[in-house]
mmCIF file of C-alpha atoms in Angstrom:
data_model
loop_
_atom_site.group_PDB
_atom_site.id
_atom_site.type_symbol
_atom_site.label_atom_id
_atom_site.label_comp_id
_atom_site.label_asym_id
_atom_site.label_seq_id
_atom_site.Cartn_x
_atom_site.Cartn_y
_atom_site.Cartn_z
ATOM 1 C CA UNK A 1 -0.020 -0.073 0.020
ATOM 2 C CA UNK A 2 1.302 3.437 -0.912
ATOM 3 C CA UNK A 3 1.753 5.753 2.041
ATOM 4 C CA UNK A 4 0.669 9.361 1.890
ATOM 5 C CA UNK A 5 3.368 11.928 1.013
ATOM 6 C CA UNK A 6 5.026 13.558 4.044
ATOM 7 C CA UNK A 7 3.562 16.921 5.071
ATOM 8 C CA UNK A 8 5.588 19.563 3.097
ATOM 9 C CA UNK A 9 3.385 22.589 4.095
ATOM 10 C CA UNK A 10 2.958 22.823 7.931
ATOM 11 C CA UNK A 11 -0.589 23.184 9.281
ATOM 12 C CA UNK A 12 -0.730 26.299 11.419
ATOM 13 C CA UNK A 13 -2.042 26.004 14.869
ATOM 14 C CA UNK A 14 -5.608 27.349 15.034
ATOM 15 C CA UNK A 15 -4.867 29.705 17.949
ATOM 16 C CA UNK A 16 -1.997 31.197 15.881
ATOM 17 C CA UNK A 17 -4.279 32.117 12.929
ATOM 18 C CA UNK A 18 -5.624 35.553 12.177
ATOM 19 C CA UNK A 19 -8.920 36.160 14.018
ATOM 20 C CA UNK A 20 -11.157 35.934 10.996
ATOM 21 C CA UNK A 21 -9.762 32.561 9.877
ATOM 22 C CA UNK A 22 -9.728 31.202 13.447
ATOM 23 C CA UNK A 23 -13.328 32.253 13.865
ATOM 24 C CA UNK A 24 -14.345 30.496 10.595
ATOM 25 C CA UNK A 25 -12.552 27.320 11.570
ATOM 26 C CA UNK A 26 -14.085 27.223 15.000
ATOM 27 C CA UNK A 27 -17.512 27.929 13.411
ATOM 28 C CA UNK A 28 -17.073 24.956 11.085
ATOM 29 C CA UNK A 29 -15.855 22.764 13.915
ATOM 30 C CA UNK A 30 -18.940 23.745 16.094
ATOM 31 C CA UNK A 31 -21.337 22.868 13.200
ATOM 32 C CA UNK A 32 -19.732 19.667 11.968
ATOM 33 C CA UNK A 33 -17.845 18.437 15.007
ATOM 34 C CA UNK A 34 -14.440 18.558 13.319
ATOM 35 C CA UNK A 35 -12.274 20.905 11.154
ATOM 36 C CA UNK A 36 -12.097 19.587 7.568
ATOM 37 C CA UNK A 37 -8.496 19.271 6.467
ATOM 38 C CA UNK A 38 -9.005 21.682 3.525
ATOM 39 C CA UNK A 39 -9.412 24.600 6.044
ATOM 40 C CA UNK A 40 -6.249 23.632 7.980
ATOM 41 C CA UNK A 41 -4.195 23.115 4.849
ATOM 42 C CA UNK A 42 -5.172 26.291 3.184
ATOM 43 C CA UNK A 43 -4.769 28.357 6.312
ATOM 44 C CA UNK A 44 -0.968 28.037 5.572
ATOM 45 C CA UNK A 45 -1.511 31.074 3.230
ATOM 46 C CA UNK A 46 -4.177 33.320 4.873
ATOM 47 C CA UNK A 47 -4.756 35.728 2.044
ATOM 48 C CA UNK A 48 -5.275 32.826 -0.372
ATOM 49 C CA UNK A 49 -7.490 31.055 2.207
ATOM 50 C CA UNK A 50 -9.696 34.178 2.349
ATOM 51 C CA UNK A 51 -9.835 34.360 -1.438
ATOM 52 C CA UNK A 52 -10.446 30.649 -1.960
ATOM 53 C CA UNK A 53 -13.308 30.567 0.474
ATOM 54 C CA UNK A 54 -14.903 33.772 -0.658
ATOM 55 C CA UNK A 55 -15.204 32.312 -4.220
ATOM 56 C CA UNK A 56 -16.178 28.930 -2.830
ATOM 57 C CA UNK A 57 -19.037 30.483 -0.919
ATOM 58 C CA UNK A 58 -20.064 32.729 -3.874
ATOM 59 C CA UNK A 59 -20.438 29.547 -6.055
ATOM 60 C CA UNK A 60 -21.710 26.987 -3.584
ATOM 61 C CA UNK A 61 -23.955 28.743 -1.144
ATOM 62 C CA UNK A 62 -26.027 31.079 -3.233
ATOM 63 C CA UNK A 63 -29.548 30.693 -4.613
ATOM 64 C CA UNK A 64 -29.496 29.645 -8.301
ATOM 65 C CA UNK A 65 -31.032 27.319 -10.787
ATOM 66 C CA UNK A 66 -28.800 24.615 -9.598
ATOM 67 C CA UNK A 67 -29.666 22.962 -6.360
ATOM 68 C CA UNK A 68 -27.040 22.561 -3.693
ATOM 69 C CA UNK A 69 -26.965 18.754 -4.443
ATOM 70 C CA UNK A 70 -26.433 19.375 -8.138
ATOM 71 C CA UNK A 71 -23.494 21.647 -7.288
ATOM 72 C CA UNK A 72 -21.982 18.896 -5.282
ATOM 73 C CA UNK A 73 -22.537 16.394 -8.206
ATOM 74 C CA UNK A 74 -20.422 18.682 -10.284
ATOM 75 C CA UNK A 75 -17.712 18.643 -7.673
ATOM 76 C CA UNK A 76 -17.728 14.855 -7.183
ATOM 77 C CA UNK A 77 -17.783 14.029 -10.993
ATOM 78 C CA UNK A 78 -14.942 16.528 -11.981
ATOM 79 C CA UNK A 79 -12.905 15.717 -8.822
ATOM 80 C CA UNK A 80 -13.078 12.026 -9.639
ATOM 81 C CA UNK A 81 -11.843 12.752 -13.206
ATOM 82 C CA UNK A 82 -9.099 14.862 -11.700
ATOM 83 C CA UNK A 83 -8.197 12.065 -9.279
ATOM 84 C CA UNK A 84 -8.600 14.245 -6.204
ATOM 85 C CA UNK A 85 -9.233 11.871 -3.277
ATOM 86 C CA UNK A 86 -9.872 14.599 -0.805
ATOM 87 C CA UNK A 87 -12.659 16.273 -2.842
ATOM 88 C CA UNK A 88 -14.285 13.116 -3.886
ATOM 89 C CA UNK A 89 -14.645 11.827 -0.272
ATOM 90 C CA UNK A 90 -15.407 15.196 1.360
ATOM 91 C CA UNK A 91 -17.839 16.486 -1.264
ATOM 92 C CA UNK A 92 -19.263 12.990 -1.639
ATOM 93 C CA UNK A 93 -20.279 13.178 1.920
ATOM 94 C CA UNK A 94 -21.891 16.515 1.412
ATOM 95 C CA UNK A 95 -23.696 15.275 -1.677
ATOM 96 C CA UNK A 96 -25.050 12.245 0.225
ATOM 97 C CA UNK A 97 -26.364 14.586 2.848
ATOM 98 C CA UNK A 98 -27.869 17.199 0.458
ATOM 99 C CA UNK A 99 -29.361 14.629 -1.930
ATOM 100 C CA UNK A 100 -30.550 12.453 0.990
ATOM 101 C CA UNK A 101 -29.259 9.480 -0.923
ATOM 102 C CA UNK A 102 -26.489 7.262 0.387
ATOM 103 C CA UNK A 103 -25.470 5.784 -2.929
ATOM 104 C CA UNK A 104 -25.411 8.788 -5.222
ATOM 105 C CA UNK A 105 -21.865 10.079 -4.560
ATOM 106 C CA UNK A 106 -20.312 6.688 -5.092
ATOM 107 C CA UNK A 107 -22.307 6.192 -8.350
ATOM 108 C CA UNK A 108 -21.133 9.631 -9.606
ATOM 109 C CA UNK A 109 -17.511 9.133 -8.594
ATOM 110 C CA UNK A 110 -17.332 5.816 -10.232
ATOM 111 C CA UNK A 111 -19.141 6.714 -13.490
ATOM 112 C CA UNK A 112 -21.730 9.565 -13.445
ATOM 113 C CA UNK A 113 -22.971 8.205 -16.788
ATOM 114 C CA UNK A 114 -24.438 5.107 -15.033
ATOM 115 C CA UNK A 115 -25.593 6.979 -11.940
ATOM 116 C CA UNK A 116 -29.197 7.263 -10.940
ATOM 117 C CA UNK A 117 -29.615 10.807 -12.143
ATOM 118 C CA UNK A 118 -31.937 12.680 -14.377
ATOM 119 C CA UNK A 119 -31.260 13.406 -18.034
ATOM 120 C CA UNK A 120 -30.994 17.137 -16.978
ATOM 121 C CA UNK A 121 -28.301 16.196 -14.362
ATOM 122 C CA UNK A 122 -26.492 14.074 -16.850
ATOM 123 C CA UNK A 123 -26.383 16.998 -19.469
ATOM 124 C CA UNK A 124 -25.057 19.145 -16.605
ATOM 125 C CA UNK A 125 -22.284 16.703 -15.703
ATOM 126 C CA UNK A 126 -21.348 16.160 -19.363
ATOM 127 C CA UNK A 127 -20.777 19.870 -19.669
ATOM 128 C CA UNK A 128 -18.983 20.145 -16.358
ATOM 129 C CA UNK A 129 -16.627 17.333 -17.517
ATOM 130 C CA UNK A 130 -16.027 19.127 -20.881
ATOM 131 C CA UNK A 131 -15.214 22.314 -19.025
ATOM 132 C CA UNK A 132 -12.910 20.382 -16.568
ATOM 133 C CA UNK A 133 -10.981 18.395 -19.282
ATOM 134 C CA UNK A 134 -11.325 20.268 -22.547
ATOM 135 C CA UNK A 135 -12.814 23.721 -22.138
ATOM 136 C CA UNK A 136 -11.273 24.751 -25.431
ATOM 137 C CA UNK A 137 -13.993 22.601 -27.189
ATOM 138 C CA UNK A 138 -17.025 24.316 -25.651
ATOM 139 C CA UNK A 139 -19.178 25.573 -28.426
ATOM 140 C CA UNK A 140 -22.545 27.086 -29.027
ATOM 141 C CA UNK A 141 -23.960 23.600 -29.404
ATOM 142 C CA UNK A 142 -23.233 23.032 -25.711
ATOM 143 C CA UNK A 143 -25.298 26.124 -24.790
ATOM 144 C CA UNK A 144 -28.151 24.984 -26.957
ATOM 145 C CA UNK A 145 -28.163 21.568 -25.583
ATOM 146 C CA UNK A 146 -28.084 22.819 -21.929
ATOM 147 C CA UNK A 147 -30.860 25.360 -22.620
ATOM 148 C CA UNK A 148 -32.900 22.371 -23.970
ATOM 149 C CA UNK A 149 -32.747 20.940 -20.480
ATOM 150 C CA UNK A 150 -33.863 24.190 -18.863
ATOM 151 C CA UNK A 151 -30.546 25.636 -17.889
ATOM 152 C CA UNK A 152 -30.341 29.427 -18.096
ATOM 153 C CA UNK A 153 -27.075 31.205 -19.165
ATOM 154 C CA UNK A 154 -26.406 31.968 -15.490
ATOM 155 C CA UNK A 155 -26.812 28.340 -14.678
ATOM 156 C CA UNK A 156 -24.343 27.477 -17.422
ATOM 157 C CA UNK A 157 -21.943 29.950 -16.023
ATOM 158 C CA UNK A 158 -22.360 28.319 -12.544
ATOM 159 C CA UNK A 159 -21.630 24.841 -13.979
ATOM 160 C CA UNK A 160 -18.484 26.181 -15.699
ATOM 161 C CA UNK A 161 -17.338 28.209 -12.687
ATOM 162 C CA UNK A 162 -17.750 25.298 -10.250
ATOM 163 C CA UNK A 163 -15.945 22.948 -12.591
ATOM 164 C CA UNK A 164 -13.029 25.528 -13.024
ATOM 165 C CA UNK A 165 -12.799 26.361 -9.366
ATOM 166 C CA UNK A 166 -12.643 22.783 -8.276
ATOM 167 C CA UNK A 167 -9.972 22.069 -10.901
ATOM 168 C CA UNK A 168 -7.864 24.536 -8.891
ATOM 169 C CA UNK A 169 -8.949 22.916 -5.593
ATOM 170 C CA UNK A 170 -8.145 19.403 -6.873
ATOM 171 C CA UNK A 171 -4.687 20.322 -8.009
ATOM 172 C CA UNK A 172 -3.850 22.053 -4.673
ATOM 173 C CA UNK A 173 -5.253 19.060 -2.652
ATOM 174 C CA UNK A 174 -3.052 16.759 -4.738
ATOM 175 C CA UNK A 175 0.031 19.066 -4.403
ATOM 176 C CA UNK A 176 -0.410 19.386 -0.622
ATOM 177 C CA UNK A 177 -1.108 15.558 -0.098
ATOM 178 C CA UNK A 178 -4.477 16.654 1.616
ATOM 179 C CA UNK A 179 -6.182 13.647 3.133
ATOM 180 C CA UNK A 180 -9.933 13.369 3.782
ATOM 181 C CA UNK A 181 -10.879 13.525 7.450
ATOM 182 C CA UNK A 182 -12.078 10.103 8.660
ATOM 183 C CA UNK A 183 -15.473 11.611 9.581
ATOM 184 C CA UNK A 184 -16.296 12.069 5.911
ATOM 185 C CA UNK A 185 -16.375 8.421 5.003
ATOM 186 C CA UNK A 186 -19.494 7.654 6.988
ATOM 187 C CA UNK A 187 -21.433 10.875 6.693
ATOM 188 C CA UNK A 188 -24.775 10.478 4.970
ATOM 189 C CA UNK A 189 -24.414 6.767 4.573
ATOM 190 C CA UNK A 190 -26.907 5.603 7.158
ATOM 191 C CA UNK A 191 -30.216 7.136 8.221
ATOM 192 C CA UNK A 192 -30.213 8.931 11.535
#
């Protein structure tokens, strides 16, 4: 079995972080019972932490034509293609909870084309994967096809932005050898 890479970038102590970042980490810990490793890892560079999470929140927490579960589907599918263990596991847990479906994230991570999703969601993920792997090939036909499934131009922007943002996240998670917290593995799998 391959061992995880040694920790190249030190995780700062929570009490040594700037007040705004420490407050955010403690708020997440209070809500979820633990601090996800992405917060601790990215806190190594406070200004980048702030920028990353500001954009994350703008994409993932707003009201839009995409449900929160659909946004997580995009993250899981593209993160799987980008071989990002952290994001597949962490966002897979969030997807299971938001979709209220204990199988959906595993299905999407393994092969979204065979997952129990709607044709609309399949079209969304087809486009997300295209943006993630070959954005240079996006054409008017993609916009027409998505509009045929009821996606607005703003929805299409959101699909593209989530795909692009998590490409950055996937690459940083891999470079920093970020590991999923153990808590993520069981979240949303069994009814409460």
